[in-house]
Coordinates of C-alpha atoms in Angstrom, one line a residue:
Chain A
M607 CA 0.4 -0.1 0.3
A608 CA 1.3 3.4 -0.4
A609 CA 1.1 4.7 3.4
C610 CA 3.5 1.7 3.9
S611 CA 6.2 2.8 1.1
I612 CA 5.8 6.0 2.6
E613 CA 7.2 5.1 6.3
D614 CA 9.6 3.1 4.4
V615 CA 10.9 6.3 2.4
L616 CA 10.5 8.9 5.7
A617 CA 13.0 6.3 7.9
K618 CA 15.4 5.5 5.3
A619 CA 15.7 9.2 5.0
E620 CA 16.1 9.4 8.7
Q621 CA 18.4 6.5 8.7
D622 CA 20.6 8.2 5.8
E623 CA 20.6 12.0 8.0
A624 CA 21.8 9.9 11.2
E625 CA 24.3 8.3 9.1
K626 CA 25.1 11.7 7.9
L627 CA 25.3 13.1 11.5
K628 CA 27.3 10.1 12.6
S629 CA 30.3 11.5 11.8
I630 CA 30.2 15.0 13.3
T631 CA 28.4 13.1 16.7
V632 CA 29.7 13.1 19.9
Q633 CA 28.2 11.2 22.6
K634 CA 29.0 12.9 26.4
E635 CA 27.8 12.5 29.6
L636 CA 27.4 16.8 30.2
D637 CA 27.2 19.1 27.6
L638 CA 30.3 21.3 26.9
E639 CA 29.8 25.1 27.9
F640 CA 31.3 27.2 25.0
D641 CA 32.0 30.8 25.2
I642 CA 32.5 31.3 20.9
G643 CA 33.2 35.1 21.3
N644 CA 36.7 33.4 22.7
L645 CA 36.5 30.4 21.2
V646 CA 36.3 28.6 24.0
A647 CA 35.1 25.2 25.0
Y648 CA 34.7 24.1 28.9
D649 CA 34.5 20.2 28.9
V650 CA 33.7 19.0 33.1
N651 CA 33.3 15.4 32.4
R652 CA 34.9 13.1 34.4
I653 CA 37.9 11.7 32.9
D654 CA 38.4 7.8 33.0
I655 CA 41.6 7.5 35.0
R656 CA 41.9 3.7 34.2
Q657 CA 41.4 4.2 30.5
F658 CA 43.9 6.8 30.6
R659 CA 46.1 4.9 32.5
E660 CA 46.0 1.8 30.4
Q661 CA 46.1 3.8 26.8
K662 CA 49.2 5.9 25.8
K663 CA 48.6 9.2 27.3
D664 CA 48.9 10.9 24.0
D665 CA 46.6 9.0 22.2
F666 CA 43.9 9.1 24.9
L667 CA 44.3 13.0 25.4
R668 CA 44.1 13.1 21.1
S669 CA 41.0 11.2 21.2
L670 CA 39.7 13.7 24.3
A671 CA 40.4 16.6 22.0
R672 CA 39.2 15.4 18.8
D673 CA 36.1 15.2 20.2
N674 CA 35.9 18.5 22.3
T675 CA 37.4 20.1 19.2
Q676 CA 34.2 18.6 17.2
L677 CA 31.5 20.1 19.4
L678 CA 33.4 23.1 19.6
I679 CA 33.0 22.9 15.9
N680 CA 29.6 22.0 15.8
E681 CA 28.8 25.1 18.0
I682 CA 30.9 27.5 15.8
W683 CA 28.6 26.2 12.9
K684 CA 25.5 27.1 14.0
H685 CA 26.3 30.9 14.0
P686 CA 25.7 33.1 11.0
T687 CA 28.2 33.6 7.8
E688 CA 28.6 35.8 5.4
R689 CA 30.8 35.8 2.3
V690 CA 33.1 39.0 2.7
E691 CA 35.3 39.2 -0.2
E692 CA 35.3 35.7 -1.8
V693 CA 36.0 35.0 1.8
I694 CA 33.3 32.8 4.3
V695 CA 33.9 34.5 7.6
V696 CA 31.1 33.6 10.3
K697 CA 30.0 36.1 12.9
L698 CA 31.1 35.5 16.4
P699 CA 28.8 36.7 19.6
E700 CA 30.3 38.6 22.3
P701 CA 32.7 36.9 24.3
T702 CA 31.2 35.6 27.7
T703 CA 34.0 35.0 29.9
V704 CA 34.5 38.0 31.9
L705 CA 38.3 38.7 32.0
P706 CA 40.2 41.2 34.0
R707 CA 41.2 44.7 32.3
E708 CA 44.4 45.5 31.8
K709 CA 44.4 49.2 32.8
P710 CA 41.5 50.6 34.9
P711 CA 38.7 52.6 32.8
P712 CA 39.5 55.8 31.4
K713 CA 38.6 58.5 34.1
P714 CA 36.6 61.4 32.1
R715 CA 38.7 64.1 30.6
P716 CA 38.0 67.6 32.2
P717 CA 36.2 70.0 30.4
T718 CA 38.6 72.1 27.5
K719 CA 38.4 76.2 27.6
W720 CA 36.2 76.0 24.8
E721 CA 33.7 73.3 25.7
E722 CA 33.3 75.4 29.2
F723 CA 32.8 78.5 27.1
A724 CA 30.0 77.0 24.8
K725 CA 28.2 75.6 27.8
L726 CA 27.9 79.0 29.3
K727 CA 27.0 80.2 25.9
G728 CA 24.7 77.6 25.3
I729 CA 26.2 77.3 22.1
Q730 CA 25.4 73.5 20.7
K731 CA 27.3 71.5 17.9
K732 CA 26.0 71.8 14.7
K733 CA 26.7 69.2 12.4
K734 CA 26.9 70.7 8.9
T735 CA 24.5 69.3 6.5
N736 CA 26.5 67.7 3.6
L737 CA 26.1 70.3 1.2
V738 CA 26.3 68.2 -2.3
W739 CA 27.3 70.2 -5.4
D740 CA 24.3 70.1 -7.9
D741 CA 24.8 70.2 -11.4
V742 CA 22.3 72.0 -13.0
A743 CA 22.9 75.1 -10.7
K744 CA 27.0 74.3 -12.2
N745 CA 25.5 74.6 -15.6
E746 CA 23.6 77.6 -15.2
L747 CA 26.3 79.3 -13.1
H748 CA 29.1 78.5 -16.3
R749 CA 26.5 79.5 -18.8
L750 CA 25.7 83.2 -17.3
R751 CA 29.6 83.4 -16.8
N752 CA 30.3 83.2 -20.2
I753 CA 27.6 85.4 -21.6
A754 CA 29.0 87.7 -19.0
R755 CA 32.7 87.5 -20.8
A756 CA 31.0 87.4 -24.0
Q757 CA 29.4 90.4 -23.5
K758 CA 32.1 91.9 -21.2
I759 CA 29.3 92.7 -18.3
K760 CA 29.6 91.4 -14.8
V761 CA 27.7 87.8 -13.7
P762 CA 24.4 89.3 -12.2
G763 CA 24.2 88.6 -8.3
V764 CA 23.7 85.1 -5.9
G765 CA 19.8 86.3 -6.1
L766 CA 19.5 85.2 -9.7
T767 CA 21.8 82.4 -10.2
P768 CA 19.9 79.8 -9.8
T769 CA 20.9 77.6 -6.7
A770 CA 19.2 74.1 -5.6
Q771 CA 18.0 75.8 -2.0
Q772 CA 16.4 79.3 -3.1
S773 CA 15.0 80.9 0.1
K774 CA 12.4 83.4 -0.1
T775 CA 14.1 86.3 -0.3
D776 CA 16.4 85.2 -3.1
L777 CA 13.4 84.3 -5.0
V778 CA 11.3 87.3 -4.0
R779 CA 14.5 89.3 -5.4
A780 CA 15.1 87.7 -8.5
V781 CA 11.5 88.1 -9.4
N782 CA 11.5 92.2 -8.7
V783 CA 14.9 92.3 -10.4
A784 CA 13.6 90.8 -13.5
K785 CA 9.8 92.9 -13.0
V786 CA 12.2 95.8 -13.5
S787 CA 14.4 94.6 -16.6
T788 CA 11.7 95.5 -19.0
A789 CA 12.2 98.5 -21.5
S790 CA 9.9 100.7 -19.7
A791 CA 11.7 99.3 -16.6
G792 CA 8.8 98.0 -14.6
K793 CA 6.8 101.2 -15.2
F794 CA 3.8 99.2 -16.7
Q795 CA 4.0 95.9 -15.3
D796 CA 0.9 94.3 -13.6
R797 CA 1.2 93.2 -10.1
L798 CA -0.9 89.9 -8.9
P799 CA -3.8 90.1 -6.8
K800 CA -2.1 88.9 -3.4
E801 CA 1.8 90.2 -4.2
K802 CA 3.3 92.9 -2.3
A803 CA 4.9 96.1 -3.4
P804 CA 8.4 95.9 -3.6
R805 CA 10.4 97.6 -0.6
N806 CA 12.9 99.6 -0.5
T807 CA 13.3 100.9 -3.7
G808 CA 13.7 103.9 -5.1
K809 CA 15.9 106.9 -4.1
K810 CA 17.6 106.8 -0.9
R811 CA 18.1 110.3 -0.8
K812 CA 15.3 112.7 -0.8
F813 CA 15.9 116.7 -2.3
Q814 CA 13.4 119.2 -2.1
P815 CA 12.7 120.0 -5.6
V816 CA 14.6 122.8 -7.1
I817 CA 12.2 125.8 -7.9
G818 CA 9.0 125.0 -5.1
N819 CA 8.0 126.8 -2.1
F820 CA 10.2 130.0 -2.3
S821 CA 9.0 131.0 1.3
N822 CA 10.1 127.7 2.9
E823 CA 13.6 127.9 1.3
K824 CA 13.5 131.8 2.4
Q825 CA 13.3 130.3 6.3
R826 CA 15.4 127.8 6.0
Q827 CA 18.1 129.7 4.6
L828 CA 17.4 132.4 7.3
D829 CA 17.7 130.2 9.9
L830 CA 20.3 128.6 8.9
L831 CA 22.3 131.3 9.1
K832 CA 21.2 132.5 12.4
V833 CA 22.1 129.2 13.9
M834 CA 25.9 130.1 12.3
D835 CA 26.0 133.5 14.0
S836 CA 24.4 132.9 17.7
K837 CA 28.0 132.4 19.7
K838 CA 26.4 129.9 22.1
P839 CA 27.1 126.6 21.1
R840 CA 23.8 124.3 20.2
L841 CA 22.5 122.2 22.7
D842 CA 20.9 118.9 22.1
V843 CA 19.8 117.9 25.3
N844 CA 18.5 114.9 24.2
K845 CA 21.6 114.4 23.2
A846 CA 23.6 115.2 26.1
V847 CA 21.5 113.5 28.5
N848 CA 22.2 110.4 26.8
K849 CA 26.0 111.0 26.5
Q850 CA 25.7 111.3 30.4
M851 CA 24.1 108.4 31.1
R852 CA 26.4 105.8 29.2
E853 CA 28.9 107.7 31.0
D854 CA 27.5 107.3 34.5
D855 CA 26.7 103.2 33.2
R856 CA 30.2 103.1 32.1
E857 CA 31.5 103.6 35.7
E858 CA 29.1 101.7 37.5
S859 CA 29.9 98.9 36.0
A860 CA 33.6 99.2 36.1
A861 CA 33.3 100.1 39.8
K862 CA 31.1 97.0 40.3
F863 CA 33.4 94.6 38.1
R864 CA 36.3 95.9 40.0
K865 CA 34.1 95.2 43.5
G866 CA 33.0 91.4 43.2
G867 CA 34.4 90.3 39.7
K868 CA 31.4 87.6 37.8
K869 CA 28.8 88.3 40.2
G870 CA 28.8 92.0 39.4
R871 CA 29.3 92.4 35.9
K872 CA 25.9 90.7 35.8
G873 CA 24.5 93.0 38.1
G874 CA 26.2 95.7 36.1
N875 CA 24.7 94.3 33.2
F876 CA 21.4 94.5 35.0
S877 CA 21.7 98.1 35.9
G878 CA 22.7 99.5 32.7
K879 CA 20.1 98.1 31.0
G880 CA 17.6 100.1 33.8
K881 CA 19.3 102.9 32.6
G882 CA 19.1 102.3 29.6
G883 CA 14.9 102.1 29.7
K884 CA 14.8 105.7 31.9
G885 CA 17.1 107.0 29.1
K886 CA 14.8 107.0 26.9
G887 CA 12.0 108.2 28.6
G888 CA 14.2 111.3 29.9
G889 CA 15.4 111.7 26.6
G890 CA 11.8 112.2 25.5
K891 CA 11.0 114.6 27.7
G892 CA 14.3 116.6 27.2
R893 CA 13.3 116.7 23.6
A894 CA 9.9 117.9 24.1
G895 CA 12.0 120.7 26.1
G896 CA 15.1 121.2 24.8
K897 CA 13.5 121.8 21.1
G898 CA 11.9 124.8 21.8
Q899 CA 14.1 127.0 19.2
G900 CA 12.4 125.2 16.2
P901 CA 8.7 124.8 15.3
P902 CA 7.8 122.1 18.2
G903 CA 6.1 119.6 15.6
G904 CA 7.6 120.0 12.4
K905 CA 10.9 119.1 13.5
K906 CA 10.2 116.3 15.7
G907 CA 11.3 113.8 12.9
A908 CA 14.4 115.8 11.3
G909 CA 15.6 116.2 14.7
K910 CA 18.3 113.4 15.9
P911 CA 16.3 111.1 17.4
G912 CA 17.4 109.9 20.9
K913 CA 20.3 106.7 21.5
R914 CA 18.2 104.0 21.7
Chain B
M709 CA 68.4 53.5 30.2
Q710 CA 69.2 50.6 31.7
R711 CA 70.8 49.0 28.6
R712 CA 70.8 45.5 29.7
H713 CA 67.1 44.4 28.7
F714 CA 66.7 45.1 24.9
P715 CA 63.2 43.2 23.2
L716 CA 64.5 40.9 20.8
L717 CA 61.3 41.7 18.5
S718 CA 59.8 45.7 18.5
I719 CA 56.1 44.6 19.0
H720 CA 54.8 48.1 17.5
V721 CA 53.3 47.0 13.9
G722 CA 54.6 49.2 11.1
Y723 CA 57.9 49.7 12.5
F724 CA 60.6 47.2 11.5
K725 CA 64.5 47.2 11.3
A726 CA 64.8 50.8 11.7
S727 CA 62.7 51.2 14.7
A728 CA 65.8 50.0 17.1
I729 CA 66.6 53.5 18.3
K730 CA 62.9 55.0 17.1
H731 CA 61.9 52.0 19.9
T732 CA 63.5 53.8 22.8
S733 CA 62.9 57.0 22.0
E734 CA 59.4 56.1 22.3
A735 CA 60.5 54.6 25.7
T736 CA 62.1 57.7 27.2
K737 CA 58.4 59.4 26.0
M738 CA 56.5 56.6 28.6
K739 CA 59.0 57.7 31.1
Q740 CA 57.7 61.2 31.1
K741 CA 53.5 60.9 31.1
E742 CA 51.5 63.1 29.4
G743 CA 50.5 64.9 32.3
V744 CA 54.3 66.3 33.4
I745 CA 55.0 66.5 30.2
K746 CA 52.7 67.0 27.0
P747 CA 53.3 65.6 23.8
K748 CA 55.3 68.1 21.2
T749 CA 54.7 65.8 18.1
K750 CA 51.3 64.5 16.5
R751 CA 53.0 60.8 16.8
A752 CA 53.6 61.1 20.1
K753 CA 50.5 61.8 21.0
R754 CA 49.6 59.1 18.9
F755 CA 51.9 56.6 20.6
L756 CA 50.6 57.9 24.3
D757 CA 47.1 57.5 23.1
N758 CA 47.5 53.8 22.4
R759 CA 48.9 53.4 25.7
A760 CA 46.4 55.4 28.0
P761 CA 43.8 53.6 29.4
K762 CA 40.9 53.2 26.8
L763 CA 37.0 51.6 26.6
T764 CA 37.8 48.7 24.5
E765 CA 41.3 47.8 25.3
N766 CA 44.4 46.6 22.9
V767 CA 45.5 43.1 22.8
K768 CA 47.3 42.2 25.9
N769 CA 51.0 42.1 25.5
A770 CA 53.4 39.3 27.1
M771 CA 56.6 39.7 27.9
I772 CA 58.3 35.7 28.0
M773 CA 62.0 36.7 30.2
K774 CA 64.5 34.3 31.8
G775 CA 65.8 33.9 35.2
G776 CA 69.0 33.9 37.2
N777 CA 69.5 30.3 35.9
T778 CA 67.8 28.0 32.9
S779 CA 68.0 25.0 31.8
M780 CA 67.9 24.3 27.9
T781 CA 64.2 23.1 28.6
V782 CA 63.5 26.1 30.0
T783 CA 64.8 28.2 27.2
Q784 CA 63.2 26.3 24.5
A785 CA 59.9 26.3 26.5
L786 CA 60.0 29.9 26.2
K787 CA 60.5 30.2 22.7
D788 CA 57.9 27.8 21.9
I789 CA 55.2 29.7 23.0
Y790 CA 57.2 33.0 22.4
S791 CA 56.4 31.7 18.4
L792 CA 52.5 30.9 20.0
K793 CA 52.1 34.2 21.2
K794 CA 53.6 35.9 18.3
P795 CA 53.2 38.8 17.4
S796 CA 51.7 40.4 20.8
A797 CA 54.8 39.6 22.9
V798 CA 58.1 40.6 23.9
L799 CA 61.0 37.6 24.6
Y800 CA 63.9 38.8 26.7
K801 CA 67.2 37.7 25.6
K802 CA 69.2 38.4 28.6
K803 CA 68.7 36.9 32.6
N804 CA 67.2 39.0 34.9
I805 CA 67.8 38.2 38.7
T806 CA 64.8 38.4 39.8
R807 CA 62.5 36.6 41.9
P808 CA 58.3 37.1 41.1
F809 CA 57.4 35.8 44.2
E810 CA 59.3 38.1 46.5
D811 CA 60.1 40.9 45.0
S812 CA 58.0 42.0 41.7
T813 CA 59.3 45.7 40.8
S814 CA 61.7 44.7 38.3
L815 CA 58.4 43.2 36.3
E816 CA 56.5 46.1 36.9
F817 CA 59.1 48.9 35.5
F818 CA 59.3 45.9 32.4
S819 CA 55.6 46.2 31.7
K820 CA 55.4 49.8 31.9
K821 CA 58.1 49.9 29.3
T822 CA 57.0 47.6 26.8
D823 CA 53.1 48.1 27.6
S824 CA 53.0 44.5 28.8
S825 CA 50.4 43.2 30.9
L826 CA 51.1 39.4 31.0
F827 CA 54.2 37.5 31.6
L828 CA 56.3 34.3 31.6
F829 CA 59.0 33.8 33.3
G830 CA 61.0 30.9 33.3
S831 CA 63.7 29.6 35.8
H832 CA 65.6 26.8 36.7
N833 CA 67.1 25.4 40.6
K834 CA 67.3 22.9 42.2
K835 CA 64.3 23.2 44.3
R836 CA 62.2 24.0 41.0
P837 CA 63.5 22.8 38.6
N838 CA 62.2 24.2 35.2
N839 CA 60.0 26.8 36.5
L840 CA 57.2 28.8 34.5
I841 CA 55.8 31.9 36.0
F842 CA 52.5 32.3 34.5
G843 CA 51.1 35.7 35.3
R844 CA 49.4 39.0 34.5
L845 CA 48.7 42.6 35.8
F846 CA 46.4 45.2 36.4
D847 CA 47.5 48.8 35.9
F848 CA 51.1 47.9 36.0
H849 CA 50.9 46.1 39.1
V850 CA 50.8 42.2 40.2
L851 CA 47.4 40.3 39.7
D852 CA 47.7 37.1 39.5
M853 CA 50.9 34.9 39.4
I854 CA 51.1 30.6 38.9
E855 CA 53.8 28.9 38.8
L856 CA 54.4 25.5 36.6
G857 CA 56.6 23.1 36.4
I858 CA 57.8 21.2 33.7
E859 CA 57.6 17.4 33.9
K860 CA 57.5 16.2 30.3
Y861 CA 58.3 18.6 27.5
R862 CA 58.2 18.2 23.4
S863 CA 59.5 21.0 21.8
L864 CA 58.2 22.6 18.7
S865 CA 61.1 21.5 16.6
E866 CA 60.8 17.8 17.7
I867 CA 57.7 17.0 16.2
K868 CA 58.2 17.4 12.5
N869 CA 54.9 18.3 10.7
S870 CA 53.6 21.6 9.0
K871 CA 52.2 24.4 11.6
C872 CA 49.9 26.9 11.3
P873 CA 50.7 30.2 10.3
E874 CA 51.7 32.7 13.0
G875 CA 48.8 35.2 14.4
T876 CA 46.0 32.9 14.3
K877 CA 43.5 32.3 16.7
P878 CA 43.7 29.3 18.5
M879 CA 40.5 27.6 20.1
L880 CA 40.8 26.5 23.5
V881 CA 39.7 23.9 25.1
F882 CA 39.6 22.7 29.1
A883 CA 39.0 19.6 30.0
G884 CA 38.9 18.2 33.7
E885 CA 36.5 18.6 36.6
A886 CA 39.2 20.5 38.4
F887 CA 38.6 23.2 36.0
D888 CA 35.4 23.8 37.4
H889 CA 35.9 22.9 41.0
D890 CA 39.0 24.0 42.4
D891 CA 39.9 27.6 42.9
D892 CA 43.5 27.5 41.8
H893 CA 42.0 26.1 38.8
K894 CA 39.6 28.1 38.2
R895 CA 42.0 31.2 38.1
L896 CA 44.2 29.2 36.3
K897 CA 42.2 28.3 33.4
S898 CA 41.1 32.3 33.5
L899 CA 44.8 33.2 33.6
L900 CA 45.3 30.7 30.3
T901 CA 42.6 32.1 28.3
D902 CA 44.1 35.7 28.9
F903 CA 47.1 34.6 27.7
F904 CA 46.5 32.4 24.6
R905 CA 43.3 34.0 23.2
G906 CA 44.6 36.4 21.3
P907 CA 42.9 39.4 19.9
V908 CA 39.3 39.9 19.8
V909 CA 37.2 39.8 16.7
P910 CA 34.1 40.0 15.6
S911 CA 33.9 37.1 12.9
V912 CA 36.5 34.7 12.0
R913 CA 37.2 33.2 8.8
L914 CA 35.9 29.7 8.8
A915 CA 38.6 27.8 7.4
G916 CA 41.2 29.3 9.8
L917 CA 40.2 27.7 12.2
E918 CA 43.3 25.4 12.7
H919 CA 44.7 25.7 16.1
V920 CA 43.6 23.4 19.1
L921 CA 44.9 24.4 22.3
H922 CA 43.9 21.4 24.7
F923 CA 44.4 21.7 28.6
T924 CA 43.8 18.6 30.6
A925 CA 43.6 18.3 34.7
L926 CA 43.8 15.5 35.7
E927 CA 45.0 13.8 39.2
G928 CA 46.9 17.5 39.9
K929 CA 48.4 17.8 36.9
I930 CA 47.8 19.2 33.8
Y931 CA 48.4 18.6 30.4
M932 CA 49.0 21.0 27.3
R933 CA 48.9 19.6 23.6
S934 CA 48.7 21.9 20.6
Y935 CA 47.0 20.4 17.8
R936 CA 46.4 21.2 14.1
S937 CA 42.7 20.8 12.9
L938 CA 42.0 19.3 9.5
L939 CA 38.4 19.9 8.2
K940 CA 37.3 17.0 6.9
K941 CA 34.2 16.6 4.1
S942 CA 31.2 15.3 6.1
G943 CA 27.9 14.3 5.2
C944 CA 26.1 17.9 6.3
R945 CA 27.2 21.5 6.3
T946 CA 29.6 21.2 9.6
P947 CA 32.9 18.9 9.2
R948 CA 34.3 16.3 10.9
I949 CA 37.8 17.1 12.9
E950 CA 40.8 15.2 12.7
L951 CA 43.6 16.5 14.8
E952 CA 47.2 16.3 14.2
E953 CA 49.6 17.3 16.6
I954 CA 52.1 19.7 16.2
G955 CA 52.9 22.1 18.6
P956 CA 54.8 22.1 22.1
S957 CA 53.6 19.8 24.4
F958 CA 53.5 19.8 28.4
D959 CA 53.0 18.2 31.3
F960 CA 52.8 20.5 34.1
V961 CA 52.5 20.6 38.1
L962 CA 50.9 22.9 40.1
R963 CA 53.2 25.0 42.0
R964 CA 53.5 27.9 44.2
T965 CA 50.0 30.6 43.4
H966 CA 50.1 34.1 44.2
L967 CA 46.5 34.9 43.7
A968 CA 44.9 38.3 43.3
S969 CA 42.7 39.3 46.8
D970 CA 39.1 39.4 46.3
D971 CA 38.8 43.5 45.7
L972 CA 41.8 43.6 43.7
Y973 CA 39.6 41.4 41.3
K974 CA 36.8 43.0 41.7
T975 CA 38.5 46.2 40.5
A976 CA 40.2 44.7 37.7
H977 CA 36.8 43.4 36.4
R978 CA 35.2 46.7 36.5
Q979 CA 34.0 47.5 33.6
P980 CA 33.2 50.9 31.9
K981 CA 29.7 52.4 32.0
A982 CA 29.6 52.9 28.4
L983 CA 30.8 49.2 27.6
K984 CA 27.4 48.1 29.4
P985 CA 24.6 47.2 26.0
K986 CA 22.1 49.5 26.7
K987 CA 18.8 48.3 27.9
K988 CA 15.8 48.8 25.5
K989 CA 12.6 49.7 27.3
N990 CA 9.2 48.4 27.1
I991 CA 10.8 44.6 25.9
S992 CA 11.0 41.6 27.9
H993 CA 11.4 38.0 27.6
D994 CA 9.5 35.1 29.7
T995 CA 10.9 31.8 30.4
F996 CA 10.2 29.8 27.6
G997 CA 12.1 32.9 25.5
T998 CA 9.3 34.9 23.9
K999 CA 9.8 38.2 23.1
F1000 CA 7.3 40.7 24.6
G1001 CA 6.3 43.9 23.8
R1002 CA 4.7 46.7 26.2
L1003 CA 2.7 49.3 24.4
H1004 CA 1.4 52.6 26.4
M1005 CA -2.0 53.7 25.1
Q1006 CA -4.7 56.5 26.3
K1007 CA -7.5 55.7 28.0
Q1008 CA -10.0 54.9 25.0
D1009 CA -13.5 55.5 25.6
L1010 CA -15.5 52.3 24.9
A1011 CA -18.9 53.6 24.0
K1012 CA -16.8 55.1 21.0
L1013 CA -14.9 52.3 19.6
Q1014 CA -15.2 51.3 15.9
T1015 CA -16.6 47.8 15.8
R1016 CA -17.7 45.7 12.9
K1017 CA -21.3 46.8 11.7
M1018 CA -24.1 44.7 11.8
K1019 CA -26.6 46.5 9.7
G1020 CA -29.5 44.4 10.6
L1021 CA -28.9 44.6 14.4
R1022 CA -29.1 48.5 14.3
K1023 CA -31.5 50.5 16.3
R1024 CA -34.8 51.6 13.6
R1025 CA -36.8 54.7 14.6
G1026 CA -40.4 54.6 15.9
P1027 CA -42.6 51.4 16.5
A1028 CA -43.8 50.8 12.7
A1029 CA -40.0 51.0 11.9
A1030 CA -39.5 48.3 14.4
A1031 CA -42.1 46.4 13.4
A1032 CA -40.3 46.2 9.8
A1033 CA -37.1 45.4 11.3
A1034 CA -39.3 42.4 13.0
G1035 CA -40.5 41.1 9.2
E1036 CA -37.1 41.2 8.3
T1037 CA -35.3 39.7 10.5
S1038 CA -37.6 36.6 10.5
P1039 CA -36.9 35.1 7.4
K1040 CA -33.5 35.4 8.3
T1041 CA -34.0 33.5 11.2
A1042 CA -35.7 31.2 9.2
K1043 CA -33.2 30.1 7.2
V1044 CA -30.9 29.6 9.4
E1045 CA -32.6 27.1 11.0
V1046 CA -33.3 25.2 8.0
E1047 CA -29.2 24.9 8.0

């Protein structure tokens, strides 16, 4: 029957397996302990002294060694292997026997001056991201350089040459420059519905029109002459007050530093800030009072602002 | 600089013949440790860093030296063990008239010079013929010393066959109950492992597992044999081992011992915290080896739990709807009954 032959086949297969394994199996009373990390095997089985004496010592030891080594090799072969450059290598685990160290473990080094400074300031180590050279941008840059060389003009600035990562400001600048570079200097370029007007463009200095308000011009010239005539120095109370306060601060902080080192310096800083705040308020008052000479409302913007 | 003792072979890798002079200059650098004089060149700094205490340490170097009087057996034995331990060993040519068991300052001085933490001292006198002292140091102070007497010895040159290449990591086997029961033998086991194991490597070439050192403790004696293993084909993946005796064979007898005190032993074993394996949180193993993990969830409102929707069991609004539902469900139930 089919079932019998299957059983036979299975039995035969088992026999074959046993035959194969016979060559590498070793019978031992107690299992050996292994430390594969160090390639060590510990055999705690009792050694038959009578057998040892009967046989030649060397032969007995050799057969014992063969058995133990076979078991050790069996154990090593159980571990995962990999192929490294045409060589088959077995990955060993960590050694399990604790052996004494050679030297005591290293003591933590005292922090260096920079490390202390960084800790004080709260500076953290920042790893530089690996910047990869962008081929597209490189091509663009070379193309623009060639054009510049051909036409004997300069390569446009960083914002316009395309790079891999362009920040918002770069893009905005590029857009603005593109807008202005039309025949009519961007006067008739429409803006997108939500686009904001470009800031920081336009003239940097404002001059009065050549032929405008005659009375204004006359008044201004006369004032200038009056100031030049007067013998008294013109006192900007705001500026004077701020200058005095700054000097006071400096003196105080120097005195505190001389007194108490770090602590004093920190305290001095705080007091300086406080004084600065008060100074603003004082300056404002001073400004209102001092500038009584010129028209009170008009000159406020033009006059020198107080020290911030 | 004591001129008596020159190592036979310089142990620094990469320094070859011209290194004799360089070695002495390095030795002088050793005299001035980093704390006293700072290294002025990068090379000196590297040299000192190599010898400084580290998290994962270097291979232990062994210094092999002779005592005041040595016999042919002892000198030959020292040479053989030196060849087993190459390249991380230094063999001193000249005799050193010291007695390690009484005064260990000379040993400590040499260990500092060559950065060795293992030593093998051979001597011969009437009281203790053919004596070998195996020892190790911790922080340049003697930790353990075990004296073994050679009763029978066959050298490498006596056994004529092809040997293993130098520097192969040997497999070590310790057989015998004494290695497990007796304290002295346990210490000896640890010392011999330390001495012969070689560098600790993450992986080993399978074909290169050639050398086997077999130690048997029997009736108060220790038999050391060195074999070359041949990996023969067996039916399955694991090869069959055949052994061929090559190297030196010793019949030792255990003589005196000087073992470290318990606390010194403990200090020597202290591992730095950085080397301890990091525990993975929320993972546990039970006795069967099953791995369990733990998930921390927020509190769930069981009323609002998403379960499978049974459309038929959904609550309908109103009594008419309820009747319709009843009417609907009944044929379903009838069906079930039939089956």
